[in-house]
XYZ file of C-alpha atoms in Angstrom:
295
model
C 0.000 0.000 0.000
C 1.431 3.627 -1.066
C 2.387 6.163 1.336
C -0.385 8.790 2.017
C 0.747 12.367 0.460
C -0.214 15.470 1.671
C -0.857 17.957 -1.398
C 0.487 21.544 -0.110
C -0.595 23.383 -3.063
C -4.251 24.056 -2.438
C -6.869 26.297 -0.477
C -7.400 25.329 2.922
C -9.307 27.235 5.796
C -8.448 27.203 9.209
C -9.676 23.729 10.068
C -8.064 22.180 7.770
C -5.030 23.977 8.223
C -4.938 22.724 11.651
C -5.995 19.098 10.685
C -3.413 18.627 7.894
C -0.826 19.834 10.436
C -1.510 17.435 12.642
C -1.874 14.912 9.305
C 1.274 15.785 8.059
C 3.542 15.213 11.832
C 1.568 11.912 12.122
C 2.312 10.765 8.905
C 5.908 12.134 8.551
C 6.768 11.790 12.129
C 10.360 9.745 12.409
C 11.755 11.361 9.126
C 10.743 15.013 10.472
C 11.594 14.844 14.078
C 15.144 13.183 12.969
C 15.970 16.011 10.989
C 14.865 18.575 12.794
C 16.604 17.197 16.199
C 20.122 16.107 14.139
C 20.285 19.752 12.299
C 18.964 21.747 15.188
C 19.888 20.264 18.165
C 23.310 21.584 18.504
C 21.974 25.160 18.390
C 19.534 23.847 21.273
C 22.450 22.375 23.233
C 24.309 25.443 23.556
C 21.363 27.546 24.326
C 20.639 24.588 27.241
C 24.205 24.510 28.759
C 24.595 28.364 28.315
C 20.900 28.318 30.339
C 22.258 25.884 33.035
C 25.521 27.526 33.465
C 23.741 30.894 33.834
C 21.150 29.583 36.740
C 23.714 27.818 38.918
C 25.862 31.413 38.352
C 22.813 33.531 39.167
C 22.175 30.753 42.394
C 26.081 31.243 43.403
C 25.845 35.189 43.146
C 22.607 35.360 45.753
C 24.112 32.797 47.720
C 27.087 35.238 48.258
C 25.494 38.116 48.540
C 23.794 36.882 51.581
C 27.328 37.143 53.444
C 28.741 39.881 51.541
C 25.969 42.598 50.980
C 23.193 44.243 48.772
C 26.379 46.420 46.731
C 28.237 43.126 45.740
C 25.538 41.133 44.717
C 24.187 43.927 42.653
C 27.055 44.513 40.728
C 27.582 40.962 39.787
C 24.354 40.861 38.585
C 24.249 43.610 36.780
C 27.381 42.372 35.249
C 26.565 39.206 34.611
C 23.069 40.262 33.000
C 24.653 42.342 30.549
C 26.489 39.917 29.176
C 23.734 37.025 29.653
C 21.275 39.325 27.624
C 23.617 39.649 24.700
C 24.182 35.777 24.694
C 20.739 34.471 25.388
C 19.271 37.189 21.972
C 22.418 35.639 19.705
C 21.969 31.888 21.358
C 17.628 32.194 20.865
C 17.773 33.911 17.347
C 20.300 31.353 16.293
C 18.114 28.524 17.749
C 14.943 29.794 16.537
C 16.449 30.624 12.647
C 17.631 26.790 12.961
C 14.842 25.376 12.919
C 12.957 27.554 10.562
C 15.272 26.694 7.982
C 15.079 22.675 8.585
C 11.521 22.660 8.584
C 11.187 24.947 5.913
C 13.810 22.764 4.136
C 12.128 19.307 4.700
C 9.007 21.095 3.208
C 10.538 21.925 0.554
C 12.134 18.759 -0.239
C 8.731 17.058 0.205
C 6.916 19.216 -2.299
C 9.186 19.708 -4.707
C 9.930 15.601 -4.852
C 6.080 14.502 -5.112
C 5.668 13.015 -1.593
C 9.054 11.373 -1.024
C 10.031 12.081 2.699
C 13.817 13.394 2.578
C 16.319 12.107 5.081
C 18.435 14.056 7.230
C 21.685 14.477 4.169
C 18.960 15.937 2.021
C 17.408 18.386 4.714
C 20.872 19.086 5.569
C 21.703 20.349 1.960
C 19.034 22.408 1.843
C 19.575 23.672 4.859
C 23.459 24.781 4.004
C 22.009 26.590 1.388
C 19.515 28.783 3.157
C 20.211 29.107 6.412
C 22.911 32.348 6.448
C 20.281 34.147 4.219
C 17.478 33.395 6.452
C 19.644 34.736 8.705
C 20.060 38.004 7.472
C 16.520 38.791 6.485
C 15.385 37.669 10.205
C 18.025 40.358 11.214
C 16.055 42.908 8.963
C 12.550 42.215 9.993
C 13.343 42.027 13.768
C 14.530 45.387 13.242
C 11.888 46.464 11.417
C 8.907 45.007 13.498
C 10.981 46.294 17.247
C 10.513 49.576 15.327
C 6.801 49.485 14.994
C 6.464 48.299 17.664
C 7.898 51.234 19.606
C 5.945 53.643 17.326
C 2.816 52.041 17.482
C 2.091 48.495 18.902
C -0.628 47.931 15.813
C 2.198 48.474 13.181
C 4.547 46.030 14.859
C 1.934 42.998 15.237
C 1.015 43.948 11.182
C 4.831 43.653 9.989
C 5.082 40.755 12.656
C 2.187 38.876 10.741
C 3.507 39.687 6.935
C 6.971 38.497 7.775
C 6.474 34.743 9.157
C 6.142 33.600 6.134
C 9.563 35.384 4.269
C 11.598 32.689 5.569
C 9.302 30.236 3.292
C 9.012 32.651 0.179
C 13.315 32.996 0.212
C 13.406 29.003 0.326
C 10.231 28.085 -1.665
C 10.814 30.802 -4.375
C 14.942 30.715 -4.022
C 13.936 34.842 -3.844
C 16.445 37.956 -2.655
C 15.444 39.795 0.402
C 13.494 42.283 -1.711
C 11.707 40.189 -3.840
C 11.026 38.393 -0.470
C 10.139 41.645 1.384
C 7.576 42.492 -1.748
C 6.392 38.788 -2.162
C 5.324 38.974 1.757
C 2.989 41.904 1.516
C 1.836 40.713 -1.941
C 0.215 37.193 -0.066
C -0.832 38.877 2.703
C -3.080 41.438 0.928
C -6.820 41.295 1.726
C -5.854 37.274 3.377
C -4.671 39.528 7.123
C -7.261 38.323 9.574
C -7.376 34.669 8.636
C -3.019 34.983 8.641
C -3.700 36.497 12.029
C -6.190 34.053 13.570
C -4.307 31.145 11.824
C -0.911 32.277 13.588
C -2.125 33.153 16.959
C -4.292 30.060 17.623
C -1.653 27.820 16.304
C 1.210 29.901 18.218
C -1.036 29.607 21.189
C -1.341 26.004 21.371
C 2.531 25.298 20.578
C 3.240 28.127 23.452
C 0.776 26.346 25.484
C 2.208 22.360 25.519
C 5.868 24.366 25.507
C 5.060 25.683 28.823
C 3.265 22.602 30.008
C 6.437 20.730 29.075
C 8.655 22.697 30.937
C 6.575 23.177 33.715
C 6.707 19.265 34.727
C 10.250 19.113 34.111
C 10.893 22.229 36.214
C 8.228 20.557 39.018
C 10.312 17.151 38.808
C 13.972 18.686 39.151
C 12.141 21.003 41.645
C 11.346 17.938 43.416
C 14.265 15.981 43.357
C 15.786 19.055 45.027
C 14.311 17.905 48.169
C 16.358 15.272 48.489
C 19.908 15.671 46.930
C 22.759 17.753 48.712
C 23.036 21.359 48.054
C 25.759 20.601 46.111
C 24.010 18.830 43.331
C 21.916 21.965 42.489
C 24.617 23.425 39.894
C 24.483 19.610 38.410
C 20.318 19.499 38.619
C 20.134 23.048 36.748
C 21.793 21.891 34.065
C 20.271 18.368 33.746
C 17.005 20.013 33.753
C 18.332 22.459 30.756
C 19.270 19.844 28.807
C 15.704 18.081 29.141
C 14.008 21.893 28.327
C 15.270 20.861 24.714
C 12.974 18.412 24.348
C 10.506 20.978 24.584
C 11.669 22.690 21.351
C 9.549 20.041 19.472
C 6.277 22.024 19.995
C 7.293 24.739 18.035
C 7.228 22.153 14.774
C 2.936 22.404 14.626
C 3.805 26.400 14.568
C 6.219 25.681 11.487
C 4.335 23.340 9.966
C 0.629 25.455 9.696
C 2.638 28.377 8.441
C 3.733 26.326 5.592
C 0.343 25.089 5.238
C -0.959 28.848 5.172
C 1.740 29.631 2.886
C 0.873 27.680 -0.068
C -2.789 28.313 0.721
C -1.699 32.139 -0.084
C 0.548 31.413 -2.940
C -2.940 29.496 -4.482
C -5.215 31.854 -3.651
C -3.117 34.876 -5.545
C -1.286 32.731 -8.178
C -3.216 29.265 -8.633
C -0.040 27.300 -8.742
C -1.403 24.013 -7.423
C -4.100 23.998 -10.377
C -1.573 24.495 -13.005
C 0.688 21.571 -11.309
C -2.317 19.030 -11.214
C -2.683 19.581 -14.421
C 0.442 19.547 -16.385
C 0.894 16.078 -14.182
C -2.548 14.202 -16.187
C -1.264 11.455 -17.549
C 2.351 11.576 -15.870
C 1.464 8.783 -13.266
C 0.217 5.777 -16.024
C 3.071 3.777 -14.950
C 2.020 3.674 -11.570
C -1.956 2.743 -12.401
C -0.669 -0.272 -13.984
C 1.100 -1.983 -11.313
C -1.530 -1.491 -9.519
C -3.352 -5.192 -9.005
C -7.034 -5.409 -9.685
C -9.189 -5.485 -6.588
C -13.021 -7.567 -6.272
């Protein structure tokens, strides 16, 4: 029996947006989740040690201050959290960019080969190819959403909802940033509230089981706390880090609906799925005829 395929390149509302998300994880599940941990998790290791090594740093500093003083512990802190802010936006961009670009690149892979589920060397090649550029236009619209933002909240959450999907349009259409930048607005023209509600809802519930995820590790470690030495607390911040990366995997149904929502876009403005169903007639013969009668 064949392998179910999930078409991309057609209309969908917002239940079946969220229905062929879920479809598309079930079905693609081992492939996907390999990928996306083997390509992104040594951007989610660092961030987890960096995290670890930061808490049991932050736990010595108010340990000390206790003996030494208000000054001294507020001037390590304030040290320390300069530096810890500058790391934690490079460490969380980097991290979040990652796995963009692997989902974005299995996607691809899957859409532009009919179906076939890529392994991790082919997600990794596409991946090589995009990331640095995703990169850069992330940089951009950061910059350019913090700013409305600060002018106007309302301006900010519209640039914030136009840009998800540039990472997709530079990968999908191989685009420069300002083909990307125009392509963005382009899709999202008179299609805002349903990007909007799609986004949020689906943000939502990814935010939601992220939190609940971390919450029972934290509650466990907390736990365990109880009865190891005080010693093993550096040890126990950093275990419990490391298992917070597990909790990256949520943000894959956020990925995944955007790509969803993107080709739903690119058909509703361009039409490209009807034109591709079409030129294939008659391309898939070969395959009818293996296919064994049935009574």
């Amino acid at each position: 029996m064949a392998a179910q395929k999930i078409e991309f390149r057609k209309t969908r509302d917002f239940g079946e947006n969220l229905n062929d998300t879920f479809l598309f994880i079930r079905l693609n599940f081992k492939p996907l989740f390999n990928s996306f941990f083997a390509i992104c998790g040594l951007f989610m290791l660092v961030l987890a040690v960096f995290k670890g090594v930061f808490q049991s740093s932050l736990t010595g500093i108010i340990w000390q201050g206790m003996f030494k003083g208000k000054t001294t512990i507020a001037r390590n802190m304030e040290q320390m959290y300069s530096f810890q802010n500058l790391m934690a936006v490079l460490l969380v961009m980097l991290t979040f960019i990652s796995m963009q670009v692997s989902v974005g690149a299995y996607v691809k892979y899957y859409v532009d080969n009919n179906g076939k589920k890529p392994g991790i060397e082919e997600v990794w090649t596409i991946f090589r190819k995009y990331f640095f550029r995703i990169f850069r236009y992330n940089i951009v619209t950061c910059v350019a959403v913090t700013f409305g933002c600060l002018l106007c909240l309302v301006p900010g959450i519209y640039l914030s909802v136009v840009f998800i999907p540039i990472s997709l349009v530079a990968m999908m259409e191989d685009t420069n940033f300002i083909t990307s930048y125009h392509r963005c607005f382009a899709l999202i023209k008179e299609n805002f509230w349903i990007s909007f509600s799609i986004y949020f809802i689906v943000f939502f519930i990814s935010y939601i089981s992220w939190l609940i995820t971390g919450a029972l590790i934290s509650l466990v470690f907390n736990l365990s706390g109880y009865v190891t030495a005080n010693d093993m607390e550096s040890t126990t911040n950093m275990v419990k880090s490391f298992f917070n990366i597990f909790s990256f995997c949520f943000y894959i149904l956020f990925l995944v609906s955007v790509a969803f929502h993107y080709f739903n876009l690119v058909e509703i403005k361009d039409g490209t799925g009807i034109l591709s169903r079409i030129n294939n007639i008659g391309k898939h013969n070969k395959d009818l005829d293996s296919i064994e009668e049935q009574y």
